[in-house]
Short mmCIF file of C-alpha atoms and ligand atoms in Angstrom, two decimals:
data_model
loop_
_atom_site.label_atom_id
_atom_site.label_comp_id
_atom_site.label_asym_id
_atom_site.label_seq_id
_atom_site.Cartn_x
_atom_site.Cartn_y
_atom_site.Cartn_z
CA MET A 38 -90.43 31.09 199.97
CA ASP A 39 -86.84 30.44 200.63
CA ASP A 40 -83.94 31.06 198.36
CA PHE A 41 -82.57 27.97 198.64
CA ASP A 42 -83.66 24.55 199.29
CA LEU A 43 -80.44 23.97 200.87
CA VAL A 44 -77.35 26.11 201.94
CA ILE A 45 -74.23 24.76 202.77
CA ARG A 46 -72.29 27.36 205.18
CA GLY A 47 -68.55 28.56 206.02
CA GLY A 48 -66.91 25.34 204.43
CA LEU A 49 -63.51 25.61 201.92
CA VAL A 50 -64.93 24.78 198.42
CA VAL A 51 -62.33 22.89 196.41
CA ASN A 52 -62.34 22.62 192.70
CA ALA A 53 -59.87 20.69 190.72
CA ASN A 54 -58.58 24.18 189.88
CA GLY A 55 -58.53 25.79 193.23
CA THR A 56 -60.17 26.62 196.54
CA ALA A 57 -62.62 29.29 197.66
CA ARG A 58 -63.94 29.90 201.39
CA CYS A 59 -68.28 30.37 200.65
CA ASP A 60 -71.51 29.38 200.70
CA VAL A 61 -72.99 27.05 198.58
CA GLY A 62 -76.74 27.69 197.58
CA VAL A 63 -79.04 24.82 196.20
CA ARG A 64 -82.23 25.19 194.34
CA GLY A 65 -84.62 22.41 192.49
CA GLY A 66 -81.45 19.84 192.39
CA ARG A 67 -78.67 22.20 191.16
CA ILE A 68 -76.34 24.75 192.75
CA THR A 69 -77.68 28.22 192.29
CA ALA A 70 -75.28 30.52 194.26
CA LEU A 71 -71.65 30.62 195.68
CA ALA A 72 -71.21 33.51 197.58
CA GLU A 73 -69.64 34.66 200.89
CA GLN A 74 -72.65 34.97 202.63
CA LEU A 75 -75.98 33.43 201.51
CA THR A 76 -79.11 33.47 203.61
CA GLY A 77 -82.70 32.23 203.47
CA GLY A 78 -82.03 28.16 202.77
CA GLY A 79 -85.03 25.80 203.76
CA ARG A 80 -82.33 23.47 205.31
CA GLU A 81 -78.80 24.79 206.44
CA ILE A 82 -75.49 22.73 206.80
CA ASP A 83 -72.64 24.08 208.93
CA ALA A 84 -69.43 23.10 207.07
CA THR A 85 -66.96 24.99 209.18
CA GLY A 86 -63.80 23.31 209.45
CA ARG A 87 -65.07 20.75 206.51
CA LEU A 88 -64.52 20.74 202.53
CA VAL A 89 -66.90 21.11 200.42
CA LEU A 90 -66.00 18.95 197.49
CA PRO A 91 -67.70 17.72 194.00
CA GLY A 92 -69.26 14.54 194.95
CA GLY A 93 -67.28 11.71 193.73
CA ILE A 94 -67.32 9.71 190.55
CA ASP A 95 -66.65 6.20 190.22
CA SER A 96 -66.32 5.33 186.89
CA HIS A 97 -65.31 1.94 187.06
CA CYS A 98 -67.51 -0.64 189.42
CA HIS A 99 -69.01 -3.79 189.01
CA ILE A 100 -72.76 -3.89 190.34
CA ASP A 101 -75.16 -6.61 189.73
CA GLN A 102 -73.00 -8.03 186.94
CA ARG A 103 -72.67 -11.35 185.80
CA SER A 104 -68.98 -12.39 186.31
CA SER A 105 -65.87 -12.80 184.03
CA THR A 106 -64.46 -15.33 186.34
CA GLY A 107 -67.34 -17.51 188.18
CA GLY A 108 -69.38 -16.63 190.86
CA ARG A 109 -72.31 -14.30 191.57
CA ASN A 110 -71.80 -10.65 192.33
CA ALA A 111 -72.50 -9.39 196.03
CA GLU A 112 -74.05 -5.95 195.41
CA SER A 113 -77.19 -4.92 193.96
CA PHE A 114 -78.00 -1.47 192.53
CA GLU A 115 -79.71 -0.53 195.74
CA SER A 116 -76.56 -1.82 198.16
CA GLY A 117 -73.80 -0.69 195.79
CA THR A 118 -75.35 2.75 195.20
CA ARG A 119 -75.88 3.35 199.24
CA SER A 120 -72.70 2.20 200.00
CA ALA A 121 -71.14 4.63 197.20
CA ALA A 122 -72.99 7.31 198.87
CA CYS A 123 -71.79 6.55 202.26
CA GLY A 124 -68.35 6.94 200.80
CA GLY A 125 -68.86 10.43 199.17
CA THR A 126 -69.72 8.93 195.31
CA THR A 127 -72.73 10.73 193.62
CA THR A 128 -72.12 9.19 190.32
CA ILE A 129 -71.29 5.57 189.29
CA ILE A 130 -70.32 4.44 185.97
CA CYS A 131 -70.80 0.69 185.81
CA PHE A 132 -71.16 -1.96 183.07
CA ALA A 133 -73.91 -3.82 180.87
CA ALA A 134 -72.19 -6.88 180.47
CA GLN A 135 -72.53 -9.03 177.11
CA GLU A 136 -71.24 -12.41 177.14
CA LYS A 137 -69.97 -14.59 173.88
CA GLY A 138 -73.27 -15.91 171.88
CA GLU A 139 -75.28 -12.89 173.08
CA ARG A 140 -76.87 -9.94 171.38
CA LEU A 141 -76.63 -6.70 173.26
CA ALA A 142 -79.48 -5.01 173.20
CA PRO A 143 -81.61 -7.21 175.54
CA VAL A 144 -78.43 -7.30 177.60
CA VAL A 145 -78.55 -3.93 178.30
CA GLU A 146 -82.22 -3.37 179.08
CA ASP A 147 -82.00 -6.18 181.57
CA TYR A 148 -78.95 -3.85 183.51
CA HIS A 149 -81.40 -0.67 182.69
CA ARG A 150 -84.10 -2.59 184.59
CA ARG A 151 -82.25 -3.16 187.72
CA ALA A 152 -80.16 0.23 188.00
CA ARG A 153 -83.66 1.64 188.85
CA GLN A 154 -83.17 0.99 192.23
CA SER A 155 -80.18 3.14 192.58
CA SER A 156 -80.14 6.02 194.76
CA ILE A 157 -77.40 8.02 193.16
CA ASP A 158 -77.08 8.84 189.43
CA TYR A 159 -75.66 6.22 187.12
CA SER A 160 -74.46 5.41 183.22
CA PHE A 161 -73.12 2.29 181.94
CA HIS A 162 -70.15 1.22 180.14
CA LEU A 163 -70.88 -1.48 177.62
CA ILE A 164 -68.77 -4.69 177.52
CA ILE A 165 -68.33 -5.90 174.14
CA SER A 166 -67.65 -9.60 174.48
CA ASP A 167 -69.03 -10.82 171.29
CA PRO A 168 -68.66 -8.14 168.49
CA SER A 169 -70.44 -10.04 165.53
CA ASP A 170 -71.79 -8.14 162.66
CA VAL A 171 -75.28 -7.32 164.29
CA VAL A 172 -73.57 -6.09 167.35
CA ILE A 173 -71.04 -3.73 165.52
CA ASN A 174 -73.38 -2.66 163.18
CA GLU A 175 -76.72 -2.19 164.67
CA GLU A 176 -76.70 -2.97 168.34
CA VAL A 177 -73.84 -0.43 169.47
CA PRO A 178 -74.40 2.57 167.05
CA ARG A 179 -77.84 2.89 168.49
CA LEU A 180 -76.84 2.04 171.94
CA ILE A 181 -74.42 5.06 171.62
CA ASP A 182 -76.76 7.17 170.08
CA GLU A 183 -79.20 6.41 173.47
CA GLY A 184 -76.25 7.60 175.51
CA HIS A 185 -74.10 4.73 176.31
CA ARG A 186 -71.10 6.65 175.28
CA SER A 187 -68.11 4.17 176.36
CA LEU A 188 -67.34 0.81 175.21
CA LYS A 189 -65.38 -1.52 177.53
CA LEU A 190 -62.82 -4.48 176.05
CA PHE A 191 -61.41 -7.53 178.09
CA MET A 192 -57.90 -8.55 176.54
CA THR A 193 -58.22 -11.49 179.20
CA TYR A 194 -60.74 -13.75 181.13
CA PRO A 195 -62.39 -16.79 178.74
CA ARG A 196 -66.26 -15.48 179.00
CA ASN A 197 -65.34 -11.85 177.93
CA ARG A 198 -61.82 -11.74 175.88
CA VAL A 199 -61.59 -10.18 172.66
CA ASN A 200 -58.44 -10.78 170.18
CA ASP A 201 -56.67 -8.34 168.26
CA ALA A 202 -59.28 -8.74 165.27
CA GLU A 203 -62.32 -8.00 167.15
CA ILE A 204 -60.39 -5.46 169.19
CA LEU A 205 -59.97 -3.59 165.84
CA ARG A 206 -63.79 -3.99 164.73
CA ILE A 207 -64.77 -2.25 168.50
CA LEU A 208 -62.11 0.50 167.91
CA ASP A 209 -63.70 1.13 164.20
CA VAL A 210 -67.11 1.42 165.92
CA ALA A 211 -66.16 3.69 168.52
CA LYS A 212 -64.71 6.13 166.11
CA ARG A 213 -67.36 6.19 163.72
CA LYS A 214 -69.83 6.74 166.55
CA GLN A 215 -67.58 8.91 169.02
CA ALA A 216 -67.42 6.73 171.81
CA LEU A 217 -64.69 6.50 174.52
CA VAL A 218 -62.95 2.59 174.48
CA CYS A 219 -61.72 1.34 177.90
CA VAL A 220 -59.44 -1.73 178.14
CA HIS A 221 -58.56 -4.11 180.97
CA ALA A 222 -54.98 -4.85 179.42
CA GLU A 223 -53.54 -8.13 180.39
CA ASN A 224 -52.09 -10.68 178.01
CA HIS A 225 -54.65 -13.66 178.30
CA ASP A 226 -52.13 -16.36 176.44
CA ALA A 227 -49.24 -15.58 178.69
CA ILE A 228 -51.43 -16.14 181.72
CA MET A 229 -53.05 -19.37 180.96
CA TYR A 230 -49.60 -20.71 180.38
CA MET A 231 -48.17 -19.29 183.44
CA THR A 232 -51.59 -20.67 185.09
CA ALA A 233 -51.13 -24.34 183.59
CA LYS A 234 -47.50 -24.25 184.34
CA LEU A 235 -48.07 -23.42 188.19
CA LEU A 236 -51.07 -26.04 188.59
CA GLU A 237 -48.84 -28.68 187.06
CA ALA A 238 -46.32 -27.89 189.63
CA GLY A 239 -48.75 -28.37 192.50
CA ARG A 240 -48.59 -24.56 193.39
CA ASP A 241 -52.23 -23.48 193.39
CA SER A 242 -52.63 -21.32 196.23
CA THR A 243 -53.75 -17.81 196.22
CA ARG A 244 -49.93 -16.58 196.56
CA TYR A 245 -49.54 -17.72 192.77
CA HIS A 246 -51.87 -15.36 191.73
CA ALA A 247 -49.80 -12.91 191.24
CA TRP A 248 -47.13 -14.92 189.85
CA CYS A 249 -49.39 -16.05 187.01
CA LYS A 250 -49.65 -12.59 186.08
CA PRO A 251 -46.54 -10.38 186.79
CA PRO A 252 -46.33 -6.62 185.80
CA LEU A 253 -44.93 -7.47 182.09
CA VAL A 254 -48.24 -9.00 181.44
CA GLU A 255 -49.86 -5.97 181.83
CA ARG A 256 -47.09 -4.18 180.23
CA GLU A 257 -47.11 -6.12 177.03
CA ALA A 258 -51.32 -5.60 176.47
CA CYS A 259 -51.27 -1.79 177.31
CA HIS A 260 -48.70 -1.35 174.64
CA ARG A 261 -50.67 -3.25 172.33
CA ILE A 262 -54.04 -1.52 172.75
CA ILE A 263 -52.35 1.71 172.68
CA MET A 264 -50.74 0.51 169.18
CA LEU A 265 -54.01 -0.97 168.00
CA ALA A 266 -55.83 2.44 168.97
CA GLU A 267 -52.92 4.56 167.56
CA LEU A 268 -53.81 2.36 164.06
CA LEU A 269 -57.00 3.79 163.69
CA ASP A 270 -56.69 7.13 165.71
CA VAL A 271 -59.09 6.43 168.70
CA PRO A 272 -59.20 7.85 171.83
CA ILE A 273 -58.93 5.03 174.72
CA GLN A 274 -58.75 4.79 178.84
CA VAL A 275 -56.41 1.90 180.17
CA PHE A 276 -58.41 0.96 183.23
CA HIS A 277 -57.15 -0.28 186.49
CA VAL A 278 -53.06 0.61 186.11
CA SER A 279 -51.29 -1.31 188.69
CA CYS A 280 -47.86 -0.82 188.05
CA GLU A 281 -45.00 1.05 186.99
CA GLN A 282 -44.22 -0.68 183.84
CA ALA A 283 -47.87 -0.37 182.83
CA ALA A 284 -47.89 3.35 183.86
CA GLU A 285 -44.81 3.77 181.83
CA GLU A 286 -46.17 2.63 178.63
CA VAL A 287 -49.00 4.93 179.20
CA ARG A 288 -46.79 7.84 179.78
CA ARG A 289 -44.75 6.98 176.57
CA ALA A 290 -47.96 7.23 174.17
CA GLN A 291 -49.00 10.32 175.78
CA ARG A 292 -45.41 11.76 175.20
CA ARG A 293 -46.17 11.17 171.80
CA GLY A 294 -49.41 13.29 172.06
CA LEU A 295 -51.61 10.10 171.71
CA ARG A 296 -55.57 10.49 173.24
CA VAL A 297 -54.65 7.35 176.02
CA PHE A 298 -55.90 8.00 179.57
CA SER A 299 -55.67 5.88 182.53
CA GLU A 300 -56.94 5.10 185.51
CA THR A 301 -55.82 3.32 188.91
CA CYS A 302 -57.43 2.28 192.22
CA PRO A 303 -57.11 2.16 195.91
CA GLN A 304 -55.94 -1.14 196.13
CA TYR A 305 -52.94 -0.83 194.26
CA PHE A 306 -52.14 1.93 196.70
CA VAL A 307 -52.35 -0.05 199.75
CA LEU A 308 -52.42 -3.84 198.71
CA THR A 309 -49.50 -6.03 197.77
CA GLU A 310 -48.58 -9.36 196.65
CA ARG A 311 -47.54 -10.30 200.26
CA ASP A 312 -51.61 -9.72 201.23
CA LEU A 313 -52.07 -12.89 198.78
CA ASP A 314 -49.60 -15.34 200.79
CA ARG A 315 -52.15 -16.61 203.41
CA ASP A 316 -54.27 -19.47 203.80
CA GLN A 317 -56.78 -19.94 200.69
CA ARG A 318 -59.76 -18.34 202.46
CA GLU A 319 -57.70 -15.14 203.53
CA GLY A 320 -55.69 -15.08 200.38
CA ALA A 321 -59.18 -14.84 198.37
CA LYS A 322 -59.96 -11.85 199.53
CA PHE A 323 -57.28 -9.85 198.12
CA VAL A 324 -57.46 -12.10 194.51
CA CYS A 325 -58.11 -9.28 191.84
CA SER A 326 -56.67 -8.33 188.54
CA PRO A 327 -54.29 -7.15 188.03
CA ALA A 328 -52.61 -8.38 191.07
CA PRO A 329 -51.63 -6.52 193.61
CA ARG A 330 -47.78 -5.23 193.16
CA THR A 331 -44.94 -4.06 195.24
CA GLU A 332 -44.18 -0.95 197.59
CA GLY A 333 -42.31 0.16 194.45
CA ASP A 334 -45.55 0.10 192.27
CA GLN A 335 -47.11 2.01 194.64
CA GLU A 336 -44.76 5.00 194.66
CA ALA A 337 -44.83 4.94 191.15
CA LEU A 338 -48.21 4.99 190.74
CA TRP A 339 -48.26 8.28 193.00
CA ASP A 340 -45.70 9.72 190.66
CA HIS A 341 -47.98 8.97 187.67
CA LEU A 342 -50.97 10.46 189.68
CA ARG A 343 -48.88 13.87 190.26
CA LEU A 344 -47.67 13.85 186.54
CA GLY A 345 -51.11 13.15 185.03
CA THR A 346 -50.13 9.92 183.32
CA ILE A 347 -53.01 8.36 185.54
CA GLY A 348 -56.07 10.94 185.51
CA ASN A 349 -58.79 8.66 187.86
CA VAL A 350 -59.00 6.67 190.68
CA THR A 351 -61.76 4.09 190.69
CA SER A 352 -62.83 1.43 192.90
CA ASP A 353 -63.27 -1.55 190.11
CA HIS A 354 -65.78 -2.46 192.97
CA ALA A 355 -65.96 -6.35 192.29
CA PRO A 356 -67.59 -7.82 195.34
CA TYR A 357 -67.86 -11.58 195.87
CA ASN A 358 -68.62 -13.10 199.24
CA ILE A 359 -66.37 -15.35 201.07
CA ASP A 360 -69.03 -17.15 202.93
CA GLU A 361 -71.07 -18.05 199.65
CA LEU A 362 -71.71 -20.63 197.31
CA GLU A 363 -71.64 -18.70 194.31
CA GLY A 364 -68.85 -16.18 195.58
CA LYS A 365 -65.44 -16.30 195.83
CA PHE A 366 -65.23 -19.95 196.09
CA TRP A 367 -67.90 -20.89 193.51
CA ALA A 368 -65.75 -23.70 192.21
CA GLY A 369 -65.57 -25.35 196.22
CA ASP A 370 -63.77 -24.68 199.24
CA ASN A 371 -60.40 -26.40 198.01
CA ALA A 372 -60.42 -24.40 194.56
CA PRO A 373 -57.05 -23.39 193.41
CA PHE A 374 -56.18 -19.65 192.62
CA SER A 375 -57.04 -19.71 189.26
CA GLN A 376 -60.87 -20.65 189.78
CA ILE A 377 -61.24 -18.12 192.57
CA ALA A 378 -63.68 -15.10 191.45
CA ASN A 379 -61.70 -11.91 190.93
CA GLY A 380 -62.10 -8.50 192.27
CA VAL A 381 -62.28 -6.64 195.65
CA PRO A 382 -65.10 -4.51 196.89
CA GLY A 383 -64.36 -0.64 197.37
CA LEU A 384 -67.14 1.88 196.51
CA GLU A 385 -67.21 2.91 199.52
CA THR A 386 -63.77 2.77 200.69
CA ARG A 387 -62.37 4.64 197.36
CA MET A 388 -62.35 8.57 198.52
CA PRO A 389 -60.98 7.85 202.13
CA ILE A 390 -58.21 5.83 201.16
CA THR A 391 -57.18 8.20 198.01
CA PHE A 392 -57.65 10.87 200.84
CA SER A 393 -55.48 9.58 203.58
CA GLU A 394 -53.14 8.24 201.51
CA GLY A 395 -52.57 11.15 199.39
CA VAL A 396 -53.52 14.36 200.73
CA ALA A 397 -52.90 13.45 204.54
CA LYS A 398 -50.01 11.86 204.04
CA GLY A 399 -48.69 14.72 201.76
CA ARG A 400 -48.39 12.61 198.18
CA ILE A 401 -51.04 15.02 196.34
CA ASP A 402 -52.73 18.28 196.95
CA LEU A 403 -56.44 19.08 197.61
CA GLU A 404 -57.22 19.90 194.34
CA THR A 405 -55.73 16.61 192.47
CA PHE A 406 -57.64 14.84 194.95
CA VAL A 407 -60.93 16.45 193.47
CA ALA A 408 -59.48 16.11 190.06
CA VAL A 409 -58.71 12.23 190.52
CA THR A 410 -61.85 11.39 192.55
CA SER A 411 -64.68 13.54 190.58
CA THR A 412 -63.50 16.35 187.74
CA ASN A 413 -61.17 14.04 185.45
CA ALA A 414 -63.90 11.38 185.37
CA ALA A 415 -66.68 13.85 184.64
CA ARG A 416 -64.39 15.34 181.91
CA LEU A 417 -63.45 11.84 180.36
CA PHE A 418 -66.67 10.79 180.26
CA GLY A 419 -68.75 13.52 179.05
CA LEU A 420 -70.59 14.75 182.32
CA TYR A 421 -68.68 17.87 182.62
CA PRO A 422 -69.75 20.49 183.75
CA ARG A 423 -73.38 19.15 185.11
CA LYS A 424 -71.09 16.64 187.19
CA GLY A 425 -67.58 16.96 188.64
CA VAL A 426 -67.25 20.71 189.71
CA ILE A 427 -68.94 22.99 192.55
CA ALA A 428 -70.40 25.72 189.97
CA VAL A 429 -73.53 27.79 189.47
CA GLY A 430 -75.71 25.47 187.13
CA ALA A 431 -73.85 22.36 188.02
CA ASP A 432 -75.83 19.36 189.85
CA ALA A 433 -76.10 19.88 193.36
CA ASP A 434 -74.11 16.89 193.99
CA ILE A 435 -71.52 17.90 196.97
CA CYS A 436 -69.69 15.51 199.34
CA ILE A 437 -68.83 17.73 202.68
CA TRP A 438 -65.50 15.94 203.69
CA ASP A 439 -64.02 16.08 207.07
CA PRO A 440 -60.34 16.18 206.59
CA ASP A 441 -59.29 15.19 210.10
CA ARG A 442 -61.75 12.60 211.10
CA GLN A 443 -59.67 9.16 212.08
CA VAL A 444 -61.27 6.05 210.80
CA THR A 445 -60.17 2.28 211.28
CA ILE A 446 -61.81 0.74 208.35
CA THR A 447 -63.86 -2.35 209.55
CA GLN A 448 -66.58 -4.10 207.67
CA ASP A 449 -68.94 -3.48 210.39
CA ILE A 450 -68.90 0.28 209.59
CA LEU A 451 -69.29 -0.35 205.78
CA HIS A 452 -73.13 -0.28 204.04
CA HIS A 453 -72.20 -2.73 200.90
CA ASP A 454 -73.58 -6.42 200.65
CA THR A 455 -70.39 -7.98 200.20
CA ASP A 456 -68.75 -9.94 203.37
CA TYR A 457 -65.89 -8.65 204.21
CA THR A 458 -63.50 -5.70 202.84
CA PRO A 459 -59.78 -6.09 202.03
CA TYR A 460 -59.01 -3.03 204.03
CA GLU A 461 -60.07 -4.42 207.62
CA GLY A 462 -58.00 -2.66 210.11
CA LEU A 463 -56.59 -0.14 207.89
CA GLU A 464 -56.20 3.50 209.51
CA VAL A 465 -57.31 6.41 207.21
CA THR A 466 -57.52 10.00 208.20
CA GLY A 467 -60.56 12.02 206.27
CA TRP A 468 -64.16 10.64 205.78
CA PRO A 469 -67.22 11.99 204.21
CA ALA A 470 -69.65 13.69 206.49
CA VAL A 471 -72.40 14.52 204.32
CA THR A 472 -73.36 13.48 200.68
CA VAL A 473 -75.72 15.23 198.53
CA SER A 474 -77.30 13.99 195.65
CA ARG A 475 -78.86 16.44 193.64
CA GLY A 476 -79.70 18.55 196.50
CA LYS A 477 -81.38 15.57 198.36
CA VAL A 478 -79.06 14.55 201.60
CA VAL A 479 -78.10 10.67 201.28
CA TRP A 480 -75.69 10.54 204.00
CA ASN A 481 -75.30 12.70 207.09
CA GLU A 482 -72.73 12.36 210.25
CA GLY A 483 -73.39 8.39 209.96
CA ASP A 484 -77.16 8.31 208.98
CA VAL A 485 -77.98 6.93 205.77
CA SER A 486 -81.24 8.50 204.14
CA ASP A 487 -80.77 7.21 200.46
CA GLU A 488 -84.22 6.49 198.57
CA PRO A 489 -83.81 3.60 196.05
CA GLY A 490 -85.14 5.05 192.60
CA TRP A 491 -83.79 8.61 193.01
CA GLY A 492 -80.78 7.96 191.03
CA ARG A 493 -81.03 8.85 187.29
CA PHE A 494 -79.79 7.24 184.49
CA LEU A 495 -76.99 9.81 182.50
CA ALA A 496 -77.48 9.69 178.78
CA ARG A 497 -74.17 10.96 177.36
CA GLY A 498 -74.31 12.65 174.11
CA PRO A 499 -71.11 13.42 172.09
CA TYR A 500 -68.32 15.80 173.56
CA ASP A 501 -65.05 16.84 172.37
CA TYR A 502 -62.63 15.91 175.13
CA ILE A 503 -62.28 12.54 173.43
CA ARG A 504 -62.18 13.37 169.71
CA PRO A 505 -59.69 11.73 167.84
CA ARG A 506 -56.79 13.82 167.27
CA GLY A 507 -56.79 13.75 163.30
CA VAL A 508 -52.97 12.01 163.25
CA LEU A 509 -52.79 8.53 161.30
CA PRO A 510 -49.62 6.44 160.78
CA THR A 511 -50.91 6.01 157.33
CA PRO A 512 -52.24 8.02 154.40
CA PHE A 513 -55.47 6.11 154.78
CA ASP A 514 -58.18 6.46 157.18
CA PRO A 515 -59.25 2.82 157.91
CA VAL A 516 -62.28 3.92 159.27
CA THR A 517 -63.71 6.49 156.77
CA LEU A 518 -61.79 4.49 153.91
CA THR A 519 -60.76 7.72 152.64
CA SER A 520 -56.79 8.61 151.73
CA ARG A 521 -55.07 11.91 151.89
CA GLU A 522 -53.18 10.89 148.87
CA ARG A 523 -54.33 11.35 145.66
CA GLU A 524 -55.06 8.02 143.63
O1 URP B 121 -60.62 -8.61 189.44
C1 URP B 121 -61.28 -7.76 188.84
N1 URP B 121 -60.88 -6.35 188.53
N2 URP B 121 -62.45 -8.13 188.37
C2 URP B 121 -63.35 -7.23 187.96
C3 URP B 121 -63.60 -7.61 186.79
C4 URP B 121 -62.40 -7.02 186.23
O2 URP B 121 -62.60 -5.61 185.40
O3 URP B 121 -61.35 -7.43 185.84
ZN1 ZN B 122 -60.75 -5.36 184.71
ZN1 ZN B 123 -63.37 -3.84 186.48
#
């Protein structure tokens, strides 16, 4: 019998903390050996001239999810996870989304049922849109115990948004049960006011999507969620930081020692508000929230990635078809910008764009690339060291990366079920050659060999990385109802 099911030979292994030229031996879905030379693999892959990376972890993607802004999500778990794997990603954390008036538990059960078609491993953030007593006191604690250790809240979108009082209830249960709270931070009332005024002035084309939600709208909400989290001493992750002003809010909080983490997405590296300034049908391809910003913001995001302010690059894959009645134009062909479904697809292009714009253009090094596309998400969401690292004992989730391959991104080379890509024509350097999910090759030099149902749910238990820091602004802890002062 072979010593290994799979041996990957001769590549440069890159982890977040360094590189090593060695072979990787895989057995039973795990990495079992790293050595200068390994023999005895049932299957062998020559990785000479390539990078051997921990498989990507995309910790923010919407798959087969009911939309926040109207429309039908274009991706099933089968197509979404296939597309992710073809882009070098081996783990996704997507959403189970409660809407107002619903109980949470049946919603979560329904997402689990559909996610069984996944071909890579997956986990869920729970979107809490209606934090009623039964949801907060009974359902959320039980669901966290069952391994859903992150909650997501929206500060905008009428169907999902929670107000400050509701946010505090969500932060409270998160602290009690040791879960991470992830936040879509934009000031809802300011967006609604600007939208109404723009429409009143007859400005309804997609370019005004950026005008209804300028950076300060994101900055204020960032500041507010950070303050609310500080009041209770709860760690948070700010989702899709798109601009310098929001990144600076996060930086300020981190300088004060707060456990505030943040992510950005490839759309904020390569798209700008000018992309929205097209006819409605074309402009709709770039309508996402926060809106694409400026070149100056793009460079600021790279600065903050290098500084560590921003720790993750996720896709925020939110796919709506252009040519579908329930897609981007669910409200009709002549819908104003405010009724076009928000979001862009990007599961498959997340790692290539980040590598190309980051490593190939000299903005970040290889280790930082691995950190922001895999390792940091594993640590932040309680999956490390099972995921996010090439090490003995870790799951054999591996991406063999061709750093020199030049690719022009076009819709026809992608494997998602969405009918367009916002990156049509973008030239990138670097592309995944082979993707391995728990020892199984699912993408190999252009051939897809995924298996719907192969992916497993990753239940996440308590972990140290997101513990509160033990500092409160008053002697009174509002979560435990105890005081450090004598009465
Ligand atoms: O435009 C976006 N990002 N749509 C998806 C929902 C969300 O997270 O905002
Ligand atoms: Zn969002
Ligand atoms: Zn999102």
